[in-house]
Amino acid sequence: MLYRTNYVALVGGGKQPRFPINKLCIWDDLKKKPSFFLEFLNPILNVLLSRIRIIVVLRNQVMIHAFESKPRLLNTYDTYSNETGACDLSINEQNSVLAFPGRSIGQIQLVDISPENQDKNLISIIKAHKARIQFICLSNSGSLVASASVTGTLIRIHDTSNCTLLYEFRRGLDRATVTSMKFSPNDTKLAVLSDKNTLHVYNLVESQIDYNDEVHGNKSHFLGGLPLVPKYFKSTWSFASKNVGRKDDPVNDCGVIGWSDNESIAVLWKHKGIWEKYVLVESDEKERGWEIVREGWRSFGE
């Protein structure tokens, strides 16, 4: 959906699709009819919208169109095999950044898609991981890009202005598929959800955050300060985590993360058809630090 406007991007899928999987429909919900269609040679894996751009993600390409009554193709970028449609867009007064996998494995491409720079084709390349990119997330300001590979053990955050690695967080030791990532509204925390149904929250600026004189401190291993220990023991872990899955779930659902404010996280479950609200609270037990507590839930139909 384009912000809170009447335009919605639709792609065929499910058991009884109305449109083919390689055809994009921009639906005008005010007029209750399609505004226009775009058809491609390969299945569409992701679609991002801005007021002036339509970004379509295919397995090996990212295509940028002008959002017009008759959309014009502005740019096409080749990518490494992008099976998950990893891509994100951040547009504000300071930045118009598009992030997606590069041409080589583990790379991220950053492209300035602002109207004043579209002809300059400004591209930055980040060597983020050794394995294929699984998920990419831009901060609200567009100054940070978080990424996870198909291995799913490490989350890396880079500065989009100079491609510098700022943070490296450990999600876990076992391989996992990261299904959703989202920065908090003020870009001070990052929430990560995987197919293990564990929700992790990382703090990005510990030295600058003060909540009643208590800092959301990320965790580290007690052996991390010793010399010559393996890199695993020097890892930075989330300051709060919670298993948000249910043992009696009929299907292995994929949740999507959103923030309602800087302390509250919403998780939307596609197959179960519900959304849940979780809040960050300080534990009564000092050594446990912060906890993620389920505050409520509601069905999509309510």
PDB file of C-alpha atoms in Angstrom:
ATOM      1  CA  MET A   1       0.000   0.000   0.000  1.00  0.00           C
ATOM      2  CA  LEU A   2       1.252   3.497  -0.841  1.00  0.00           C
ATOM      3  CA  TYR A   3       1.342   5.134   2.614  1.00  0.00           C
ATOM      4  CA  ARG A   4      -2.299   5.919   3.482  1.00  0.00           C
ATOM      5  CA  THR A   5      -3.450   6.618  -0.051  1.00  0.00           C
ATOM      6  CA  ASN A   6      -5.937   4.698  -2.164  1.00  0.00           C
ATOM      7  CA  TYR A   7      -3.262   2.857  -4.183  1.00  0.00           C
ATOM      8  CA  VAL A   8      -2.426  -0.780  -3.452  1.00  0.00           C
ATOM      9  CA  ALA A   9       0.053  -3.025  -5.279  1.00  0.00           C
ATOM     10  CA  LEU A  10      -1.373  -6.492  -5.976  1.00  0.00           C
ATOM     11  CA  VAL A  11       0.411  -9.594  -7.271  1.00  0.00           C
ATOM     12  CA  GLY A  12      -1.210 -12.963  -7.888  1.00  0.00           C
ATOM     13  CA  GLY A  13      -0.686 -15.734  -5.351  1.00  0.00           C
ATOM     14  CA  GLY A  14      -2.416 -18.192  -3.072  1.00  0.00           C
ATOM     15  CA  LYS A  15      -4.655 -21.107  -4.026  1.00  0.00           C
ATOM     16  CA  GLN A  16      -6.913 -19.192  -6.413  1.00  0.00           C
ATOM     17  CA  PRO A  17      -4.928 -16.228  -7.748  1.00  0.00           C
ATOM     18  CA  ARG A  18      -6.780 -13.563  -9.678  1.00  0.00           C
ATOM     19  CA  PHE A  19      -3.613 -12.331 -11.395  1.00  0.00           C
ATOM     20  CA  PRO A  20      -0.558 -14.240 -12.679  1.00  0.00           C
ATOM     21  CA  ILE A  21       2.552 -14.117 -10.505  1.00  0.00           C
ATOM     22  CA  ASN A  22       4.439 -12.067 -13.104  1.00  0.00           C
ATOM     23  CA  LYS A  23       1.795  -9.335 -13.376  1.00  0.00           C
ATOM     24  CA  LEU A  24       1.571  -6.278 -11.110  1.00  0.00           C
ATOM     25  CA  CYS A  25      -1.755  -4.557 -10.594  1.00  0.00           C
ATOM     26  CA  ILE A  26      -1.849  -1.066  -9.102  1.00  0.00           C
ATOM     27  CA  TRP A  27      -5.324  -1.000  -7.591  1.00  0.00           C
ATOM     28  CA  ASP A  28      -7.203   2.256  -7.006  1.00  0.00           C
ATOM     29  CA  ASP A  29      -9.339   1.516  -3.974  1.00  0.00           C
ATOM     30  CA  LEU A  30     -11.173   4.818  -4.287  1.00  0.00           C
ATOM     31  CA  LYS A  31     -12.465   3.921  -7.741  1.00  0.00           C
ATOM     32  CA  LYS A  32     -12.574   0.191  -6.908  1.00  0.00           C
ATOM     33  CA  LYS A  33     -10.761  -0.770 -10.086  1.00  0.00           C
ATOM     34  CA  PRO A  34      -7.232  -1.304 -11.438  1.00  0.00           C
ATOM     35  CA  SER A  35      -5.350   1.865 -12.269  1.00  0.00           C
ATOM     36  CA  PHE A  36      -2.840   0.079 -14.516  1.00  0.00           C
ATOM     37  CA  PHE A  37      -0.899  -3.162 -14.949  1.00  0.00           C
ATOM     38  CA  LEU A  38       2.787  -3.965 -15.381  1.00  0.00           C
ATOM     39  CA  GLU A  39       3.815  -7.342 -16.748  1.00  0.00           C
ATOM     40  CA  PHE A  40       7.236  -8.979 -16.449  1.00  0.00           C
ATOM     41  CA  LEU A  41       8.997 -12.040 -17.832  1.00  0.00           C
ATOM     42  CA  ASN A  42       9.638 -13.535 -14.383  1.00  0.00           C
ATOM     43  CA  PRO A  43       7.667 -13.893 -11.139  1.00  0.00           C
ATOM     44  CA  ILE A  44       7.411 -10.778  -8.977  1.00  0.00           C
ATOM     45  CA  LEU A  45       8.943 -11.333  -5.534  1.00  0.00           C
ATOM     46  CA  ASN A  46       8.471  -7.908  -3.965  1.00  0.00           C
ATOM     47  CA  VAL A  47       6.992  -4.489  -4.732  1.00  0.00           C
ATOM     48  CA  LEU A  48       7.814  -1.168  -3.065  1.00  0.00           C
ATOM     49  CA  LEU A  49       5.955   2.082  -3.681  1.00  0.00           C
ATOM     50  CA  SER A  50       6.672   5.754  -3.207  1.00  0.00           C
ATOM     51  CA  ARG A  51       4.663   8.696  -4.462  1.00  0.00           C
ATOM     52  CA  ILE A  52       6.812   8.914  -7.587  1.00  0.00           C
ATOM     53  CA  ARG A  53       8.385   5.449  -7.932  1.00  0.00           C
ATOM     54  CA  ILE A  54       7.366   1.811  -8.363  1.00  0.00           C
ATOM     55  CA  ILE A  55      10.111  -0.673  -7.484  1.00  0.00           C
ATOM     56  CA  VAL A  56       9.603  -4.241  -8.676  1.00  0.00           C
ATOM     57  CA  VAL A  57      11.906  -6.981  -7.418  1.00  0.00           C
ATOM     58  CA  LEU A  58      12.508 -10.071  -9.541  1.00  0.00           C
ATOM     59  CA  ARG A  59      14.859 -12.929  -8.783  1.00  0.00           C
ATOM     60  CA  ASN A  60      17.822 -11.391 -10.610  1.00  0.00           C
ATOM     61  CA  GLN A  61      16.695  -7.823 -11.234  1.00  0.00           C
ATOM     62  CA  VAL A  62      15.343  -4.721  -9.552  1.00  0.00           C
ATOM     63  CA  MET A  63      13.339  -2.477 -11.874  1.00  0.00           C
ATOM     64  CA  ILE A  64      12.405   1.124 -11.099  1.00  0.00           C
ATOM     65  CA  HIS A  65       9.433   2.750 -12.832  1.00  0.00           C
ATOM     66  CA  ALA A  66       8.007   6.241 -12.643  1.00  0.00           C
ATOM     67  CA  PHE A  67       4.655   6.232 -10.840  1.00  0.00           C
ATOM     68  CA  GLU A  68       2.545   7.686 -13.643  1.00  0.00           C
ATOM     69  CA  SER A  69      -0.628   6.780 -15.502  1.00  0.00           C
ATOM     70  CA  LYS A  70       1.665   5.178 -18.076  1.00  0.00           C
ATOM     71  CA  PRO A  71       4.700   4.091 -16.017  1.00  0.00           C
ATOM     72  CA  ARG A  72       8.120   4.576 -17.614  1.00  0.00           C
ATOM     73  CA  LEU A  73      11.026   2.261 -16.892  1.00  0.00           C
ATOM     74  CA  LEU A  74      13.757   4.452 -15.386  1.00  0.00           C
ATOM     75  CA  ASN A  75      16.457   1.997 -14.314  1.00  0.00           C
ATOM     76  CA  THR A  76      17.177  -1.705 -14.123  1.00  0.00           C
ATOM     77  CA  TYR A  77      19.737  -3.235 -11.760  1.00  0.00           C
ATOM     78  CA  ASP A  78      21.047  -6.785 -11.930  1.00  0.00           C
ATOM     79  CA  THR A  79      21.353  -8.702  -8.663  1.00  0.00           C
ATOM     80  CA  TYR A  80      22.671 -11.968  -7.355  1.00  0.00           C
ATOM     81  CA  SER A  81      19.984 -14.632  -6.968  1.00  0.00           C
ATOM     82  CA  ASN A  82      17.432 -12.902  -4.726  1.00  0.00           C
ATOM     83  CA  GLU A  83      14.993 -15.690  -3.940  1.00  0.00           C
ATOM     84  CA  THR A  84      13.348 -13.869  -1.032  1.00  0.00           C
ATOM     85  CA  GLY A  85      12.870 -10.555  -2.831  1.00  0.00           C
ATOM     86  CA  ALA A  86      15.093  -8.783  -0.299  1.00  0.00           C
ATOM     87  CA  CYS A  87      14.774  -5.034  -0.812  1.00  0.00           C
ATOM     88  CA  ASP A  88      13.882  -1.931   1.184  1.00  0.00           C
ATOM     89  CA  LEU A  89      13.157   1.722   0.528  1.00  0.00           C
ATOM     90  CA  SER A  90      13.595   4.754   2.767  1.00  0.00           C
ATOM     91  CA  ILE A  91      12.366   8.161   1.651  1.00  0.00           C
ATOM     92  CA  ASN A  92      12.456  11.321   3.738  1.00  0.00           C
ATOM     93  CA  GLU A  93      13.632  14.911   3.479  1.00  0.00           C
ATOM     94  CA  GLN A  94      17.294  13.885   3.745  1.00  0.00           C
ATOM     95  CA  ASN A  95      17.448  10.587   1.856  1.00  0.00           C
ATOM     96  CA  SER A  96      15.849   8.589  -0.934  1.00  0.00           C
ATOM     97  CA  VAL A  97      17.677   5.291  -0.555  1.00  0.00           C
ATOM     98  CA  LEU A  98      16.921   1.930  -2.125  1.00  0.00           C
ATOM     99  CA  ALA A  99      18.780  -1.144  -0.812  1.00  0.00           C
ATOM    100  CA  PHE A 100      18.901  -4.568  -2.470  1.00  0.00           C
ATOM    101  CA  PRO A 101      21.410  -7.401  -3.071  1.00  0.00           C
ATOM    102  CA  GLY A 102      24.404  -6.703  -5.273  1.00  0.00           C
ATOM    103  CA  ARG A 103      25.689  -8.673  -8.229  1.00  0.00           C
ATOM    104  CA  SER A 104      28.015 -10.778  -6.084  1.00  0.00           C
ATOM    105  CA  ILE A 105      27.084 -13.041  -3.203  1.00  0.00           C
ATOM    106  CA  GLY A 106      26.751 -11.241   0.127  1.00  0.00           C
ATOM    107  CA  GLN A 107      26.803  -7.740  -1.367  1.00  0.00           C
ATOM    108  CA  ILE A 108      24.271  -4.940  -0.838  1.00  0.00           C
ATOM    109  CA  GLN A 109      23.663  -2.195  -3.396  1.00  0.00           C
ATOM    110  CA  LEU A 110      22.545   1.238  -2.221  1.00  0.00           C
ATOM    111  CA  VAL A 111      20.995   3.481  -4.863  1.00  0.00           C
ATOM    112  CA  ASP A 112      19.928   7.114  -4.595  1.00  0.00           C
ATOM    113  CA  ILE A 113      16.549   7.232  -6.371  1.00  0.00           C
ATOM    114  CA  SER A 114      15.738  10.879  -5.675  1.00  0.00           C
ATOM    115  CA  PRO A 115      14.519  12.779  -8.773  1.00  0.00           C
ATOM    116  CA  GLU A 116      17.496  15.138  -8.713  1.00  0.00           C
ATOM    117  CA  ASN A 117      19.978  12.239  -8.719  1.00  0.00           C
ATOM    118  CA  GLN A 118      18.211   9.623 -10.833  1.00  0.00           C
ATOM    119  CA  ASP A 119      20.287  10.457 -13.917  1.00  0.00           C
ATOM    120  CA  LYS A 120      23.551  10.316 -11.955  1.00  0.00           C
ATOM    121  CA  ASN A 121      22.904   6.660 -11.048  1.00  0.00           C
ATOM    122  CA  LEU A 122      24.667   6.967  -7.678  1.00  0.00           C
ATOM    123  CA  ILE A 123      25.453   3.461  -6.381  1.00  0.00           C
ATOM    124  CA  SER A 124      27.318   2.257  -3.296  1.00  0.00           C
ATOM    125  CA  ILE A 125      28.364  -1.348  -2.683  1.00  0.00           C
ATOM    126  CA  ILE A 126      28.618  -2.981   0.750  1.00  0.00           C
ATOM    127  CA  LYS A 127      30.268  -6.361   1.249  1.00  0.00           C
ATOM    128  CA  ALA A 128      27.980  -7.371   4.088  1.00  0.00           C
ATOM    129  CA  HIS A 129      28.114 -11.182   4.325  1.00  0.00           C
ATOM    130  CA  LYS A 130      29.878 -14.249   2.991  1.00  0.00           C
ATOM    131  CA  ALA A 131      26.604 -16.017   2.200  1.00  0.00           C
ATOM    132  CA  ARG A 132      23.617 -14.957   0.099  1.00  0.00           C
ATOM    133  CA  ILE A 133      21.534 -12.053   1.424  1.00  0.00           C
ATOM    134  CA  GLN A 134      18.278 -13.156   3.052  1.00  0.00           C
ATOM    135  CA  PHE A 135      16.814  -9.921   4.415  1.00  0.00           C
ATOM    136  CA  ILE A 136      17.529  -6.180   4.136  1.00  0.00           C
ATOM    137  CA  CYS A 137      16.069  -3.378   6.238  1.00  0.00           C
ATOM    138  CA  LEU A 138      16.674   0.384   6.081  1.00  0.00           C
ATOM    139  CA  SER A 139      16.222   2.675   9.055  1.00  0.00           C
ATOM    140  CA  ASN A 140      13.527   5.332   8.975  1.00  0.00           C
ATOM    141  CA  SER A 141      16.132   8.042   8.442  1.00  0.00           C
ATOM    142  CA  GLY A 142      17.803   6.031   5.678  1.00  0.00           C
ATOM    143  CA  SER A 143      21.164   6.360   7.432  1.00  0.00           C
ATOM    144  CA  LEU A 144      21.414   2.690   8.480  1.00  0.00           C
ATOM    145  CA  VAL A 145      20.970  -0.588   6.642  1.00  0.00           C
ATOM    146  CA  ALA A 146      20.599  -3.885   8.507  1.00  0.00           C
ATOM    147  CA  SER A 147      21.082  -7.225   6.803  1.00  0.00           C
ATOM    148  CA  ALA A 148      21.060 -10.947   7.436  1.00  0.00           C
ATOM    149  CA  SER A 149      22.339 -13.761   5.245  1.00  0.00           C
ATOM    150  CA  VAL A 150      20.763 -17.157   4.639  1.00  0.00           C
ATOM    151  CA  THR A 151      22.845 -18.450   7.554  1.00  0.00           C
ATOM    152  CA  GLY A 152      20.870 -16.216   9.906  1.00  0.00           C
ATOM    153  CA  THR A 153      23.334 -16.213  12.789  1.00  0.00           C
ATOM    154  CA  LEU A 154      24.634 -12.643  12.474  1.00  0.00           C
ATOM    155  CA  ILE A 155      22.919  -9.307  11.909  1.00  0.00           C
ATOM    156  CA  ARG A 156      25.126  -6.545  10.515  1.00  0.00           C
ATOM    157  CA  ILE A 157      24.309  -2.836  10.386  1.00  0.00           C
ATOM    158  CA  HIS A 158      26.162  -0.462   8.056  1.00  0.00           C
ATOM    159  CA  ASP A 159      26.192   3.299   7.618  1.00  0.00           C
ATOM    160  CA  THR A 160      24.602   4.109   4.250  1.00  0.00           C
ATOM    161  CA  SER A 161      26.637   7.308   3.809  1.00  0.00           C
ATOM    162  CA  ASN A 162      30.071   5.649   3.858  1.00  0.00           C
ATOM    163  CA  CYS A 163      29.306   1.879   3.956  1.00  0.00           C
ATOM    164  CA  THR A 164      31.082   1.487   7.310  1.00  0.00           C
ATOM    165  CA  LEU A 165      30.181  -1.481   9.511  1.00  0.00           C
ATOM    166  CA  LEU A 166      28.732  -0.032  12.719  1.00  0.00           C
ATOM    167  CA  TYR A 167      27.286  -3.042  14.540  1.00  0.00           C
ATOM    168  CA  GLU A 168      27.467  -6.813  14.395  1.00  0.00           C
ATOM    169  CA  PHE A 169      24.887  -8.652  16.477  1.00  0.00           C
ATOM    170  CA  ARG A 170      24.492 -12.368  17.049  1.00  0.00           C
ATOM    171  CA  ARG A 171      21.006 -13.799  16.642  1.00  0.00           C
ATOM    172  CA  GLY A 172      22.030 -17.301  17.649  1.00  0.00           C
ATOM    173  CA  LEU A 173      24.432 -20.150  17.014  1.00  0.00           C
ATOM    174  CA  ASP A 174      22.156 -22.408  14.954  1.00  0.00           C
ATOM    175  CA  ARG A 175      21.240 -21.671  11.363  1.00  0.00           C
ATOM    176  CA  ALA A 176      17.907 -19.846  10.998  1.00  0.00           C
ATOM    177  CA  THR A 177      15.900 -17.940   8.406  1.00  0.00           C
ATOM    178  CA  VAL A 178      15.337 -14.302   9.302  1.00  0.00           C
ATOM    179  CA  THR A 179      11.761 -13.547   8.249  1.00  0.00           C
ATOM    180  CA  SER A 180      11.432  -9.923   9.383  1.00  0.00           C
ATOM    181  CA  MET A 181      13.505  -6.992  10.669  1.00  0.00           C
ATOM    182  CA  LYS A 182      12.456  -3.477  11.585  1.00  0.00           C
ATOM    183  CA  PHE A 183      14.063  -0.416  13.165  1.00  0.00           C
ATOM    184  CA  SER A 184      12.184   1.421  15.900  1.00  0.00           C
ATOM    185  CA  PRO A 185      10.679   4.808  14.931  1.00  0.00           C
ATOM    186  CA  ASN A 186      13.630   6.702  16.447  1.00  0.00           C
ATOM    187  CA  ASP A 187      16.189   4.275  14.934  1.00  0.00           C
ATOM    188  CA  THR A 188      17.634   3.352  18.334  1.00  0.00           C
ATOM    189  CA  LYS A 189      16.579  -0.305  18.363  1.00  0.00           C
ATOM    190  CA  LEU A 190      16.287  -3.154  15.881  1.00  0.00           C
ATOM    191  CA  ALA A 191      13.774  -5.989  16.163  1.00  0.00           C
ATOM    192  CA  VAL A 192      14.498  -9.300  14.422  1.00  0.00           C
ATOM    193  CA  LEU A 193      12.237 -12.321  13.945  1.00  0.00           C
ATOM    194  CA  SER A 194      13.286 -15.704  12.547  1.00  0.00           C
ATOM    195  CA  ASP A 195      11.619 -18.956  11.552  1.00  0.00           C
ATOM    196  CA  LYS A 196      12.472 -20.228  15.026  1.00  0.00           C
ATOM    197  CA  ASN A 197       9.777 -17.760  16.178  1.00  0.00           C
ATOM    198  CA  THR A 198      12.212 -15.978  18.474  1.00  0.00           C
ATOM    199  CA  LEU A 199      11.876 -12.206  18.627  1.00  0.00           C
ATOM    200  CA  HIS A 200      15.148 -10.387  19.405  1.00  0.00           C
ATOM    201  CA  VAL A 201      15.566  -6.683  20.150  1.00  0.00           C
ATOM    202  CA  TYR A 202      18.979  -4.995  19.924  1.00  0.00           C
ATOM    203  CA  ASN A 203      19.981  -1.592  21.222  1.00  0.00           C
ATOM    204  CA  LEU A 204      21.957   0.564  18.790  1.00  0.00           C
ATOM    205  CA  VAL A 205      23.067   3.531  20.887  1.00  0.00           C
ATOM    206  CA  GLU A 206      23.500   2.398  24.462  1.00  0.00           C
ATOM    207  CA  SER A 207      25.492   5.452  25.453  1.00  0.00           C
ATOM    208  CA  GLN A 208      22.729   7.798  24.340  1.00  0.00           C
ATOM    209  CA  ILE A 209      19.630   6.105  25.738  1.00  0.00           C
ATOM    210  CA  ASP A 210      18.526   6.583  29.302  1.00  0.00           C
ATOM    211  CA  TYR A 211      15.201   5.229  30.541  1.00  0.00           C
ATOM    212  CA  ASN A 212      14.800   6.121  34.207  1.00  0.00           C
ATOM    213  CA  ASP A 213      18.582   5.809  34.561  1.00  0.00           C
ATOM    214  CA  GLU A 214      18.418   2.243  33.242  1.00  0.00           C
ATOM    215  CA  VAL A 215      20.054   1.518  29.895  1.00  0.00           C
ATOM    216  CA  HIS A 216      18.788  -1.089  27.415  1.00  0.00           C
ATOM    217  CA  GLY A 217      22.148  -2.875  27.434  1.00  0.00           C
ATOM    218  CA  ASN A 218      22.901  -5.576  24.863  1.00  0.00           C
ATOM    219  CA  LYS A 219      24.264  -8.777  26.350  1.00  0.00           C
ATOM    220  CA  SER A 220      27.700 -10.316  25.933  1.00  0.00           C
ATOM    221  CA  HIS A 221      29.366 -13.571  26.976  1.00  0.00           C
ATOM    222  CA  PHE A 222      31.223 -13.517  30.280  1.00  0.00           C
ATOM    223  CA  LEU A 223      34.298 -14.945  28.521  1.00  0.00           C
ATOM    224  CA  GLY A 224      34.281 -12.197  25.899  1.00  0.00           C
ATOM    225  CA  GLY A 225      36.919 -10.131  27.661  1.00  0.00           C
ATOM    226  CA  LEU A 226      39.509 -12.890  27.685  1.00  0.00           C
ATOM    227  CA  PRO A 227      42.268 -12.918  25.051  1.00  0.00           C
ATOM    228  CA  LEU A 228      42.497 -15.566  22.331  1.00  0.00           C
ATOM    229  CA  VAL A 229      38.929 -16.823  22.762  1.00  0.00           C
ATOM    230  CA  PRO A 230      36.904 -17.692  19.615  1.00  0.00           C
ATOM    231  CA  LYS A 231      34.953 -14.870  17.987  1.00  0.00           C
ATOM    232  CA  TYR A 232      31.666 -16.402  19.163  1.00  0.00           C
ATOM    233  CA  PHE A 233      32.445 -15.458  22.773  1.00  0.00           C
ATOM    234  CA  LYS A 234      33.042 -11.841  21.768  1.00  0.00           C
ATOM    235  CA  SER A 235      29.609 -11.545  20.148  1.00  0.00           C
ATOM    236  CA  THR A 236      26.982  -8.991  21.122  1.00  0.00           C
ATOM    237  CA  TRP A 237      23.562 -10.458  21.853  1.00  0.00           C
ATOM    238  CA  SER A 238      20.100  -8.898  22.069  1.00  0.00           C
ATOM    239  CA  PHE A 239      19.150  -7.158  25.308  1.00  0.00           C
ATOM    240  CA  ALA A 240      15.702  -8.787  25.171  1.00  0.00           C
ATOM    241  CA  SER A 241      14.274 -11.852  23.441  1.00  0.00           C
ATOM    242  CA  LYS A 242      11.153 -13.982  23.523  1.00  0.00           C
ATOM    243  CA  ASN A 243       9.799 -17.047  21.762  1.00  0.00           C
ATOM    244  CA  VAL A 244       6.558 -15.803  20.240  1.00  0.00           C
ATOM    245  CA  GLY A 245       5.512 -19.083  18.617  1.00  0.00           C
ATOM    246  CA  ARG A 246       3.023 -21.632  19.898  1.00  0.00           C
ATOM    247  CA  LYS A 247       3.654 -25.361  20.169  1.00  0.00           C
ATOM    248  CA  ASP A 248       0.097 -26.085  19.020  1.00  0.00           C
ATOM    249  CA  ASP A 249       0.308 -23.884  15.909  1.00  0.00           C
ATOM    250  CA  PRO A 250      -1.141 -25.844  12.956  1.00  0.00           C
ATOM    251  CA  VAL A 251       1.308 -24.295  10.486  1.00  0.00           C
ATOM    252  CA  ASN A 252       4.798 -22.865  10.602  1.00  0.00           C
ATOM    253  CA  ASP A 253       3.712 -19.246  10.286  1.00  0.00           C
ATOM    254  CA  CYS A 254       5.855 -16.292   9.195  1.00  0.00           C
ATOM    255  CA  GLY A 255       5.475 -13.153  11.264  1.00  0.00           C
ATOM    256  CA  VAL A 256       6.004  -9.575  10.096  1.00  0.00           C
ATOM    257  CA  ILE A 257       7.335  -6.978  12.550  1.00  0.00           C
ATOM    258  CA  GLY A 258       6.200  -3.400  13.043  1.00  0.00           C
ATOM    259  CA  TRP A 259       6.667  -0.823  15.807  1.00  0.00           C
ATOM    260  CA  SER A 260       3.732   1.138  17.245  1.00  0.00           C
ATOM    261  CA  ASP A 261       6.127   3.263  19.316  1.00  0.00           C
ATOM    262  CA  ASN A 262       9.709   3.025  20.555  1.00  0.00           C
ATOM    263  CA  GLU A 263       8.805   0.486  23.248  1.00  0.00           C
ATOM    264  CA  SER A 264       6.034  -1.526  21.567  1.00  0.00           C
ATOM    265  CA  ILE A 265       6.275  -4.114  18.797  1.00  0.00           C
ATOM    266  CA  ALA A 266       3.472  -5.545  16.682  1.00  0.00           C
ATOM    267  CA  VAL A 267       3.803  -8.965  15.048  1.00  0.00           C
ATOM    268  CA  LEU A 268       1.404  -9.843  12.233  1.00  0.00           C
ATOM    269  CA  TRP A 269       0.935 -13.554  11.546  1.00  0.00           C
ATOM    270  CA  LYS A 270      -0.047 -14.288   7.957  1.00  0.00           C
ATOM    271  CA  HIS A 271      -1.608 -17.742   8.283  1.00  0.00           C
ATOM    272  CA  LYS A 272      -3.127 -17.392  11.741  1.00  0.00           C
ATOM    273  CA  GLY A 273      -4.715 -14.094  10.716  1.00  0.00           C
ATOM    274  CA  ILE A 274      -3.905 -12.289  13.955  1.00  0.00           C
ATOM    275  CA  TRP A 275      -1.641  -9.521  15.192  1.00  0.00           C
ATOM    276  CA  GLU A 276       0.008  -9.418  18.596  1.00  0.00           C
ATOM    277  CA  LYS A 277       1.386  -6.533  20.616  1.00  0.00           C
ATOM    278  CA  TYR A 278       4.564  -6.926  22.664  1.00  0.00           C
ATOM    279  CA  VAL A 279       6.102  -4.323  24.955  1.00  0.00           C
ATOM    280  CA  LEU A 280       9.591  -3.901  26.401  1.00  0.00           C
ATOM    281  CA  VAL A 281       9.508  -3.855  30.200  1.00  0.00           C
ATOM    282  CA  GLU A 282      12.174  -3.926  32.856  1.00  0.00           C
ATOM    283  CA  SER A 283      12.314  -7.258  34.658  1.00  0.00           C
ATOM    284  CA  ASP A 284      11.688  -7.460  38.389  1.00  0.00           C
ATOM    285  CA  GLU A 285      14.847  -9.542  38.582  1.00  0.00           C
ATOM    286  CA  LYS A 286      17.781  -7.173  38.112  1.00  0.00           C
ATOM    287  CA  GLU A 287      20.065  -9.755  36.510  1.00  0.00           C
ATOM    288  CA  ARG A 288      17.505 -10.522  33.798  1.00  0.00           C
ATOM    289  CA  GLY A 289      17.484  -6.944  32.531  1.00  0.00           C
ATOM    290  CA  TRP A 290      14.655  -6.291  30.081  1.00  0.00           C
ATOM    291  CA  GLU A 291      11.849  -8.562  28.932  1.00  0.00           C
ATOM    292  CA  ILE A 292       9.440  -8.714  26.015  1.00  0.00           C
ATOM    293  CA  VAL A 293       5.895  -9.121  27.318  1.00  0.00           C
ATOM    294  CA  ARG A 294       2.816  -9.965  25.262  1.00  0.00           C
ATOM    295  CA  GLU A 295       0.243  -7.276  25.986  1.00  0.00           C
ATOM    296  CA  GLY A 296      -2.581  -8.341  23.699  1.00  0.00           C
ATOM    297  CA  TRP A 297      -3.724  -9.707  20.369  1.00  0.00           C
ATOM    298  CA  ARG A 298      -6.533  -9.322  17.872  1.00  0.00           C
ATOM    299  CA  SER A 299      -7.825 -11.064  14.774  1.00  0.00           C
ATOM    300  CA  PHE A 300      -7.594  -9.300  11.416  1.00  0.00           C
ATOM    301  CA  GLY A 301     -11.351  -9.687  11.062  1.00  0.00           C
ATOM    302  CA  GLU A 302     -12.188  -7.766  14.226  1.00  0.00           C
TER     303      GLU A 302
END
